[in-house]
CSV table of C-alpha atoms in Angstrom, one decimal:
chain,number,residue,atom,x,y,z
K,22,MET,CA,-20.6,-11.8,-4.4
K,23,PHE,CA,-17.6,-12.0,-6.7
K,24,GLN,CA,-17.4,-9.5,-9.3
K,25,LYS,CA,-18.3,-10.7,-12.9
K,26,HIS,CA,-16.7,-9.5,-16.1
K,27,ASN,CA,-18.0,-9.4,-19.5
K,28,LEU,CA,-16.8,-11.6,-22.5
K,29,PHE,CA,-16.9,-10.8,-26.1
K,30,LEU,CA,-16.7,-13.4,-28.8
K,31,ILE,CA,-14.9,-11.6,-31.9
K,32,PHE,CA,-14.3,-12.9,-35.2
K,33,SER,CA,-11.7,-11.1,-37.0
K,34,VAL,CA,-9.3,-11.3,-40.0
K,35,ASP,CA,-6.0,-9.6,-40.2
K,36,SER,CA,-6.1,-6.7,-42.9
K,37,MET,CA,-2.6,-7.9,-44.0
K,38,MET,CA,-3.9,-11.6,-44.6
K,39,ASP,CA,-1.7,-14.0,-46.4
K,40,THR,CA,-3.3,-14.7,-49.9
K,41,ASN,CA,-2.4,-18.5,-49.2
K,42,LEU,CA,-4.8,-18.5,-46.3
K,43,GLN,CA,-7.8,-20.8,-46.7
K,44,LYS,CA,-11.3,-19.7,-45.7
K,45,ASP,CA,-11.6,-22.7,-43.7
K,46,ASP,CA,-8.6,-21.6,-41.6
K,47,LEU,CA,-10.4,-18.6,-40.2
K,48,THR,CA,-11.2,-19.1,-36.7
K,49,GLY,CA,-13.0,-17.1,-33.8
K,50,THR,CA,-11.0,-15.4,-31.1
K,51,ILE,CA,-12.2,-15.1,-27.6
K,52,LYS,CA,-11.3,-11.8,-26.0
K,53,PHE,CA,-12.0,-11.1,-22.3
K,54,ILE,CA,-12.4,-7.4,-21.3
K,55,PRO,CA,-10.7,-6.7,-19.1
K,56,PRO,CA,-8.0,-9.3,-20.1
K,57,LEU,CA,-8.4,-12.5,-17.9
K,58,TYR,CA,-4.9,-11.8,-16.3
K,59,LYS,CA,-6.1,-8.4,-15.0
K,60,GLN,CA,-9.3,-10.1,-13.8
K,61,ARG,CA,-7.3,-12.6,-11.7
K,62,TYR,CA,-5.4,-9.9,-10.0
K,63,GLN,CA,-8.4,-7.8,-9.2
K,64,PHE,CA,-10.0,-10.7,-7.8
K,65,ILE,CA,-7.2,-10.9,-5.3
K,66,LYS,CA,-7.3,-7.2,-4.7
K,67,ASP,CA,-11.0,-7.5,-4.1
K,68,LEU,CA,-10.5,-9.9,-1.5
K,69,VAL,CA,-7.8,-7.8,0.2
K,70,ILE,CA,-10.2,-4.7,0.3
K,71,LYS,CA,-13.0,-6.9,1.6
K,72,TYR,CA,-11.0,-8.9,4.3
K,73,LYS,CA,-8.2,-6.5,5.1
K,74,PRO,CA,-5.5,-8.9,5.6
K,75,LYS,CA,-2.2,-7.4,7.2
K,76,LYS,CA,0.2,-9.8,5.7
K,77,VAL,CA,0.1,-11.2,2.1
K,78,ALA,CA,2.3,-13.5,0.1
K,79,ASP,CA,2.1,-14.2,-3.6
K,80,LEU,CA,3.7,-17.6,-4.6
K,81,GLY,CA,4.9,-17.5,-8.1
K,82,CYS,CA,4.9,-13.9,-8.1
K,83,ALA,CA,6.6,-13.6,-11.7
K,84,ASP,CA,7.0,-10.0,-12.6
K,85,CYS,CA,5.6,-8.6,-9.3
K,86,THR,CA,2.5,-7.0,-10.9
K,87,LEU,CA,0.2,-8.4,-8.3
K,88,LEU,CA,2.3,-7.2,-5.5
K,89,TRP,CA,2.6,-3.7,-7.1
K,90,MET,CA,-1.3,-3.6,-7.1
K,91,LEU,CA,-1.5,-4.6,-3.5
K,92,LYS,CA,1.2,-2.2,-2.2
K,93,PHE,CA,-1.5,0.4,-2.4
K,94,CYS,CA,-4.0,-1.3,-0.2
K,95,LYS,CA,-3.7,0.5,3.2
K,96,CYS,CA,-4.3,-2.5,5.4
K,97,ILE,CA,-1.3,-4.4,4.2
K,98,GLU,CA,1.8,-4.1,6.3
K,99,VAL,CA,3.8,-7.0,4.9
K,100,LEU,CA,3.9,-8.1,1.3
K,101,ALA,CA,6.1,-11.1,0.1
K,102,GLY,CA,6.7,-12.6,-3.3
K,103,LEU,CA,8.2,-15.9,-4.0
K,104,ASP,CA,9.3,-17.3,-7.4
K,105,ILE,CA,11.7,-20.0,-8.8
K,106,ARG,CA,12.8,-17.5,-11.7
K,107,GLU,CA,14.9,-14.8,-10.1
K,108,ASN,CA,15.5,-13.1,-13.5
K,109,VAL,CA,11.8,-12.6,-13.9
K,110,MET,CA,11.3,-10.9,-10.6
K,111,LYS,CA,14.1,-8.7,-11.1
K,112,GLU,CA,12.7,-7.3,-14.5
K,113,LYS,CA,10.1,-5.0,-12.7
K,114,MET,CA,10.8,-5.3,-9.1
K,115,HIS,CA,11.9,-1.6,-9.0
K,116,ARG,CA,8.1,-0.8,-9.1
K,117,LEU,CA,8.0,-2.0,-5.4
K,118,SER,CA,10.4,0.4,-4.1
K,119,PRO,CA,9.1,3.6,-2.2
K,120,LEU,CA,8.7,6.8,-4.4
K,121,PRO,CA,10.0,10.2,-3.4
K,122,ALA,CA,6.4,11.1,-2.3
K,123,ASP,CA,6.7,8.3,0.3
K,124,TYR,CA,9.4,10.0,1.8
K,125,LEU,CA,7.9,13.5,1.8
K,126,GLN,CA,4.6,12.3,3.2
K,127,PRO,CA,5.0,9.2,5.0
K,128,SER,CA,2.1,6.9,5.6
K,129,GLU,CA,0.6,6.1,9.0
K,130,ARG,CA,1.0,2.5,8.2
K,131,SER,CA,4.3,0.5,8.0
K,132,LEU,CA,5.0,-1.4,4.8
K,133,THR,CA,7.7,-4.0,4.1
K,134,VAL,CA,8.1,-5.6,0.7
K,135,THR,CA,10.3,-8.6,0.2
K,136,LEU,CA,11.0,-11.0,-2.8
K,137,HIS,CA,12.3,-14.3,-2.3
K,138,HIS,CA,14.0,-16.7,-4.7
K,139,GLY,CA,13.0,-20.1,-4.0
K,140,SER,CA,10.5,-23.0,-4.7
K,141,VAL,CA,6.9,-23.4,-3.4
K,142,ALA,CA,7.9,-27.0,-2.7
K,143,HIS,CA,10.2,-25.9,0.2
K,144,LYS,CA,9.4,-25.1,3.8
K,145,ASP,CA,11.0,-21.8,5.0
K,146,PRO,CA,10.3,-19.9,8.2
K,147,CYS,CA,10.3,-16.5,6.2
K,148,MET,CA,7.0,-17.8,4.8
K,149,LEU,CA,5.2,-18.2,8.1
K,150,GLY,CA,2.6,-15.8,9.5
K,151,PHE,CA,0.7,-14.7,6.6
K,152,ASP,CA,-3.1,-13.9,6.6
K,153,LEU,CA,-3.6,-14.5,2.8
K,154,VAL,CA,-1.5,-16.4,0.4
K,155,SER,CA,-2.2,-16.2,-3.4
K,156,CYS,CA,-1.2,-18.8,-6.0
K,157,ILE,CA,-2.3,-17.4,-9.3
K,158,GLU,CA,-1.8,-19.7,-12.2
K,159,LEU,CA,0.9,-21.5,-10.4
K,160,ILE,CA,0.3,-25.2,-9.6
K,161,GLU,CA,0.0,-26.2,-13.4
K,162,HIS,CA,3.8,-25.2,-13.7
K,163,LEU,CA,4.8,-27.4,-10.9
K,164,GLU,CA,6.5,-30.9,-11.7
K,165,ALA,CA,4.9,-33.9,-10.2
K,166,ALA,CA,7.3,-34.0,-7.2
K,167,GLU,CA,6.7,-30.4,-6.5
K,168,LEU,CA,2.8,-30.7,-6.9
K,169,GLU,CA,3.0,-33.5,-4.3
K,170,LYS,CA,4.7,-31.3,-1.8
K,171,PHE,CA,2.6,-28.1,-2.5
K,172,PRO,CA,-0.5,-28.8,-0.2
K,173,GLU,CA,1.7,-29.7,2.7
K,174,VAL,CA,3.9,-26.7,2.4
K,175,VAL,CA,0.9,-24.2,1.9
K,176,PHE,CA,-1.8,-25.7,4.0
K,177,GLY,CA,0.2,-27.5,6.5
K,178,PHE,CA,3.5,-25.4,7.1
K,179,MET,CA,2.4,-22.0,6.0
K,180,ALA,CA,-1.2,-22.5,7.3
K,181,PRO,CA,-2.4,-18.8,6.4
K,182,ALA,CA,-6.0,-17.7,7.3
K,183,MET,CA,-6.8,-17.7,3.7
K,184,VAL,CA,-5.4,-19.3,0.4
K,185,VAL,CA,-6.4,-18.6,-3.2
K,186,ILE,CA,-5.6,-20.8,-6.0
K,187,SER,CA,-6.4,-20.2,-9.6
K,188,THR,CA,-5.7,-22.7,-12.5
K,189,PRO,CA,-7.0,-23.1,-16.2
K,190,ASN,CA,-10.1,-25.1,-16.7
K,191,SER,CA,-9.2,-27.6,-19.2
K,192,GLU,CA,-13.0,-28.0,-20.1
K,193,PHE,CA,-12.9,-24.6,-21.7
K,194,ASN,CA,-9.9,-25.3,-24.0
K,195,PRO,CA,-11.9,-26.5,-27.1
K,196,LEU,CA,-13.2,-22.9,-27.3
K,197,LEU,CA,-9.8,-21.5,-27.5
K,198,PRO,CA,-8.3,-21.5,-31.1
K,199,GLY,CA,-4.9,-23.2,-31.4
K,200,VAL,CA,-5.1,-24.8,-28.1
K,201,THR,CA,-4.4,-28.5,-28.6
K,202,LEU,CA,-3.2,-30.1,-25.4
K,203,PHE,CA,-2.3,-27.2,-23.0
K,204,ARG,CA,-2.5,-23.4,-23.2
K,205,HIS,CA,1.2,-22.9,-22.3
K,206,SER,CA,4.2,-24.9,-23.3
K,207,ASP,CA,5.3,-24.8,-19.8
K,208,HIS,CA,2.2,-26.4,-18.2
K,209,LYS,CA,2.8,-30.0,-16.9
K,210,PHE,CA,-1.1,-30.4,-16.6
K,211,GLU,CA,-4.4,-28.7,-16.8
K,212,TRP,CA,-7.4,-29.9,-14.7
K,213,ASP,CA,-11.1,-30.0,-15.4
K,214,ARG,CA,-13.4,-28.8,-12.6
K,215,ALA,CA,-13.8,-32.3,-11.2
K,216,GLN,CA,-10.0,-32.8,-10.9
K,217,PHE,CA,-9.6,-29.6,-9.2
K,218,GLN,CA,-12.2,-30.1,-6.8
K,219,THR,CA,-11.1,-33.7,-6.0
K,220,ALA,CA,-7.6,-32.3,-5.3
K,221,ALA,CA,-8.9,-30.6,-2.2
K,222,THR,CA,-9.2,-33.6,0.0
K,223,SER,CA,-7.3,-32.9,3.1
K,224,TYR,CA,-6.0,-30.3,5.5
K,225,ASN,CA,-8.0,-28.0,8.1
K,226,TYR,CA,-9.7,-25.7,5.5
K,227,THR,CA,-12.9,-25.3,3.8
K,228,VAL,CA,-13.0,-24.4,0.1
K,229,GLU,CA,-15.4,-22.5,-2.1
K,230,PHE,CA,-15.0,-22.8,-6.0
K,231,THR,CA,-15.7,-20.0,-8.4
K,232,GLY,CA,-14.0,-18.7,-11.5
K,233,LEU,CA,-13.4,-16.0,-14.0
K,234,GLY,CA,-14.0,-15.7,-17.8
K,235,THR,CA,-17.6,-16.7,-18.7
K,236,PRO,CA,-18.1,-18.9,-21.7
K,237,PRO,CA,-20.1,-17.7,-24.8
K,238,PRO,CA,-23.9,-18.2,-24.9
K,239,GLY,CA,-24.6,-21.8,-25.6
K,240,THR,CA,-21.5,-23.3,-24.0
K,241,GLU,CA,-22.2,-22.5,-20.4
K,242,ASP,CA,-21.7,-26.1,-19.4
K,243,VAL,CA,-17.8,-25.9,-19.8
K,244,GLY,CA,-17.7,-23.6,-16.8
K,245,PHE,CA,-15.2,-20.7,-16.3
K,246,CYS,CA,-12.0,-20.2,-18.2
K,247,THR,CA,-10.1,-19.8,-15.1
K,248,GLN,CA,-11.2,-21.9,-12.0
K,249,ILE,CA,-10.5,-20.6,-8.6
K,250,GLY,CA,-10.5,-22.1,-5.1
K,251,VAL,CA,-10.8,-19.8,-2.2
K,252,PHE,CA,-9.7,-21.9,0.9
K,253,VAL,CA,-10.4,-20.5,4.4
K,254,ARG,CA,-8.9,-22.3,7.5
K,255,LYS,CA,-11.7,-23.6,9.8
K,256,TYR,CA,-10.1,-22.5,13.0
K,257,PRO,CA,-8.6,-18.8,12.9
K,258,LYS,CA,-5.8,-18.1,15.2
K,259,ASN,CA,-6.3,-15.4,17.8
K,260,GLY,CA,-6.0,-11.8,16.5
K,261,GLU,CA,-6.3,-12.8,12.8
K,262,THR,CA,-7.7,-10.2,10.4
K,263,VAL,CA,-9.2,-12.5,7.8
K,264,ASN,CA,-12.6,-14.0,8.8
K,265,SER,CA,-14.4,-16.9,7.2
K,266,GLU,CA,-17.4,-15.1,6.0
K,267,LYS,CA,-19.1,-16.7,2.9
K,268,HIS,CA,-17.8,-14.8,-0.1
K,269,THR,CA,-19.6,-16.2,-3.2
K,270,GLU,CA,-23.2,-16.9,-3.9
K,271,HIS,CA,-22.6,-19.9,-6.7
K,272,ALA,CA,-19.9,-21.8,-4.9
K,273,TYR,CA,-19.3,-25.5,-4.7
K,274,LYS,CA,-18.5,-26.2,-1.0
K,275,THR,CA,-16.5,-29.0,0.4
K,276,HIS,CA,-14.7,-29.5,3.8
K,277,PHE,CA,-11.1,-30.5,4.2
K,278,SER,CA,-10.1,-33.0,6.8
K,279,VAL,CA,-8.0,-32.1,9.8
K,280,TYR,CA,-4.4,-31.9,9.4
K,281,THR,CA,-2.8,-33.3,12.6
K,282,ALA,CA,0.8,-34.4,11.6
K,283,ALA,CA,3.6,-32.6,13.7
K,284,VAL,CA,7.0,-32.7,11.9
K,285,LEU,CA,10.3,-31.2,12.7
K,286,LEU,CA,11.0,-29.3,9.6
K,287,PRO,CA,14.5,-28.7,8.0
K,288,LYS,CA,15.5,-25.1,7.3
K,289,THR,CA,15.9,-24.2,3.6
K,290,ASP,CA,17.0,-20.5,3.4
K,291,PHE,CA,15.5,-18.7,0.5
K,292,CYS,CA,17.5,-16.2,-1.2
K,293,VAL,CA,16.1,-12.5,-0.7
K,294,VAL,CA,16.5,-10.7,-4.0
K,295,PHE,CA,14.7,-7.5,-2.9
K,296,LYS,CA,13.6,-5.9,0.3
K,297,ALA,CA,12.0,-2.3,0.8
K,298,VAL,CA,11.0,-0.9,4.1
K,299,TYR,CA,8.7,2.1,3.5
K,300,PRO,CA,8.9,5.2,5.6
K,301,SER,CA,6.2,5.2,8.2
K,302,LEU,CA,5.0,7.5,10.9
K,303,LYS,CA,5.2,4.6,13.1
K,304,ASP,CA,9.1,5.1,13.0
K,305,GLU,CA,9.8,8.0,15.4
K,306,LYS,CA,12.4,9.3,13.0
K,307,TYR,CA,9.9,9.9,10.3
K,308,LEU,CA,7.3,11.2,12.9
K,309,GLN,CA,9.7,13.6,14.2
K,310,ASN,CA,10.6,15.0,10.7
K,311,ALA,CA,6.8,15.2,9.9
K,312,VAL,CA,6.0,17.0,13.2
K,313,VAL,CA,8.9,19.5,13.0
K,314,SER,CA,7.9,20.3,9.4
K,315,GLU,CA,4.2,21.0,10.3
K,316,VAL,CA,5.4,23.0,13.5
K,317,LEU,CA,7.8,25.2,11.3
K,318,PHE,CA,5.1,25.6,8.7
K,319,GLY,CA,2.5,26.5,11.1
K,320,ALA,CA,4.7,28.8,13.0
K,321,ASP,CA,5.5,30.7,9.9
K,322,ILE,CA,1.8,31.1,9.0
K,323,ILE,CA,1.1,32.4,12.5
K,324,LYS,CA,4.1,34.8,12.2
K,325,ARG,CA,3.0,36.2,8.7
K,326,ARG,CA,-0.6,36.8,10.0
K,327,LEU,CA,0.7,38.6,13.0
K,328,LEU,CA,2.9,40.8,10.9
K,329,GLY,CA,0.2,41.6,8.4
K,330,ASN,CA,-2.1,42.7,11.2
K,331,PHE,CA,0.6,44.9,12.7
K,332,LYS,CA,1.4,46.4,9.4
K,333,SER,CA,-2.3,47.4,8.8
K,334,GLU,CA,-2.4,48.8,12.3
K,335,TRP,CA,1.1,50.7,11.8
K,336,LYS,CA,0.0,52.2,8.4
K,337,GLU,CA,-3.3,53.5,10.1
K,338,HIS,CA,-1.3,55.4,12.8
K,339,SER,CA,1.4,56.7,10.4
K,340,ASP,CA,-0.8,58.1,7.6
K,341,GLY,CA,0.4,61.7,6.7
K,342,LEU,CA,3.7,61.2,8.1
K,343,GLU,CA,6.7,61.6,5.7
K,344,THR,CA,9.2,58.7,5.8
K,345,LYS,CA,12.0,57.4,3.8
K,346,PHE,CA,12.5,54.1,5.5
K,347,LYS,CA,11.2,50.6,4.7
K,348,PHE,CA,8.9,48.7,7.1
K,349,GLN,CA,11.5,47.2,9.7
K,350,PRO,CA,9.7,45.2,12.5
K,351,PHE,CA,12.8,45.2,15.0
K,352,LYS,CA,12.7,49.0,15.1
K,353,TYR,CA,9.3,50.1,14.6
K,354,PHE,CA,7.2,47.4,16.5
K,355,MET,CA,5.9,48.7,19.8
K,356,ARG,CA,6.9,45.9,22.2
K,357,CYS,CA,3.7,43.9,22.9
K,358,SER,CA,5.4,42.9,26.2
K,359,LYS,CA,5.6,46.5,27.4
K,360,ASN,CA,9.4,46.4,27.6
K,361,LEU,CA,9.6,43.5,30.1
K,362,SER,CA,13.0,41.9,31.0
K,363,LEU,CA,13.6,38.6,29.1
K,364,ALA,CA,12.6,36.4,32.0
K,365,GLU,CA,9.4,38.4,32.4
K,366,THR,CA,8.7,38.1,28.6
K,367,GLU,CA,9.2,34.2,28.8
K,368,LYS,CA,7.0,34.0,31.8
K,369,LEU,CA,4.4,35.7,29.8
K,370,ALA,CA,4.7,33.2,27.0
K,371,ALA,CA,4.4,30.5,29.6
K,372,ASP,CA,0.8,31.3,29.9
K,373,ARG,CA,-0.5,28.8,27.2
K,374,SER,CA,-3.9,30.4,26.9
K,375,MET,CA,-2.5,33.6,25.5
K,376,GLU,CA,-2.1,34.5,21.8
K,377,PRO,CA,1.2,34.9,20.0
K,378,PHE,CA,2.9,38.1,20.5
K,379,ILE,CA,6.0,40.1,19.4
K,380,ASP,CA,8.9,41.3,21.3
K,381,GLY,CA,11.4,43.2,19.4
K,382,ASN,CA,12.4,41.2,16.4
K,383,THR,CA,11.2,37.9,17.8
K,384,VAL,CA,7.8,36.3,17.6
K,385,TYR,CA,6.7,34.2,20.6
K,386,ILE,CA,4.1,31.3,19.8
K,387,PRO,CA,3.0,29.3,22.8
K,388,LEU,CA,3.1,25.5,22.3
K,389,ALA,CA,-0.6,25.3,23.1
K,390,LYS,CA,-1.2,27.5,20.0
K,391,ILE,CA,1.2,25.2,18.0
K,392,PHE,CA,-0.7,22.2,19.4
K,393,SER,CA,-4.0,23.3,18.4
K,394,ILE,CA,-3.0,23.0,14.8
K,395,PRO,CA,-5.0,20.1,13.5
K,396,LYS,CA,-2.2,18.3,11.8
K,397,VAL,CA,0.2,18.7,14.7
K,398,ASN,CA,-2.5,17.4,17.1
K,399,GLN,CA,-3.2,14.4,14.8
K,400,LEU,CA,0.5,13.6,14.6
K,401,CYS,CA,1.4,13.9,18.3
K,402,GLY,CA,-1.7,13.0,20.1
K,403,THR,CA,-0.4,14.6,23.3
K,404,PHE,CA,1.1,17.9,24.3
K,405,GLU,CA,3.9,16.1,26.1
K,406,LYS,CA,4.7,14.2,22.9
K,407,LEU,CA,4.9,17.4,20.9
K,408,SER,CA,7.4,18.8,23.4
K,409,LYS,CA,9.6,15.8,23.2
K,410,LEU,CA,9.5,15.6,19.4
K,411,ILE,CA,10.6,19.1,18.6
K,412,ALA,CA,13.0,19.5,21.5
K,413,GLY,CA,16.4,20.3,19.8
K,414,LYS,CA,15.0,20.7,16.5
K,415,VAL,CA,12.8,23.8,16.8
K,416,ALA,CA,13.8,27.0,18.4
K,417,LEU,CA,12.1,27.4,21.8
K,418,SER,CA,11.9,30.0,24.7
K,419,ASN,CA,14.3,29.1,27.5
K,420,ASP,CA,11.6,27.3,29.5
K,421,GLY,CA,10.2,25.5,26.4
K,422,SER,CA,6.9,26.9,26.6
K,423,ALA,CA,6.9,28.8,23.2
K,424,VAL,CA,8.2,28.5,19.8
K,425,ILE,CA,10.3,31.5,19.0
K,426,VAL,CA,10.7,32.9,15.4
K,427,THR,CA,12.9,35.5,14.5
K,428,ILE,CA,11.4,38.2,12.1
K,429,GLU,CA,13.5,38.9,9.0
K,430,TYR,CA,14.0,42.6,8.0
K,431,GLU,CA,15.6,44.8,5.3
K,432,ASN,CA,18.2,47.3,6.0
K,433,GLU,CA,17.5,51.0,5.6
K,434,GLU,CA,17.8,52.4,2.2
K,435,GLN,CA,21.2,54.4,1.7
K,436,GLU,CA,20.6,58.0,0.9
K,437,ASN,CA,21.9,59.1,-2.4
């Protein structure tokens, strides 16, 4: 069920080749399209789209590229990144900040993004409560002491509903030109498939093994370039959003034993290097701003339509009359309320079934009419909430039953 990507085996020679280069030095270069690192990120994003976790953590988040991709997934409400290299996180962490458009049009969901400086070998309460934890090309960078603690921290302490771990498959290395021992100078080890699968021997999880980066024809026995383990906790907690549906057709499946140890854990505060709380309609401040904006916008449209209709009618009745004045609503409108007193006018406006009307230089728009605007109705849900949110923010009649809008007009032209 996982998406497969194409691989091309390309043999190329630099057009600016050194004349001392011997022919037997020419080697084939394997190139994955899309690049393998993008495929790994997309693998996580596909899981998020499918299982819709609300809280996601990326351990070893590096330059935050995966977090940046995931912030656009509407299901996610909490994103956290952890890395031991603070300077690497800071290079591009600005991409995780809200954009001006996020303030102009707040989302209906809440989203908080936090970056922590710390080690995956340490237990910290800030890393609890996640639905999905990703560890992309992380474990091979860990020292022996850190690697020994890693399973207990992730599977025992954090215990998310799902964990995804990717790591190089050393069996693929002979196909990579220039690779002698490890693919990167910082790698402390690289496992073959048997070693990776053997490492999954404890804790209350099941695991399915898959990978990315199909080998060239004729070398299929080496397996994927990147091997991946998708771990799902066997007993989900109540209300969890990630389920344990089988998600690969060609998976080697093994079962982890139950983790039963109960330990009093020391607190090791991670350093927060970045935190962004996105504007959300769940925050009443942003909801009120959105509602007020929609009410004023809608009221202005209603006013313009009402004035447009009146202009047409007024022009029909004034054909053939000589006049030197400009259209001035406050002087030339017939009072739709038939010269009622202010109290009587507002009583008339209190009838929520009536249409908007003009009294002098004021347009009265019943709140029922405003509430019928689709966007306003969607934002507020109830008539009472609409009244509460616009109170003190929008001009209302004395009894609060109608929005009032003053008609702007121009002064009469001065005669020469």
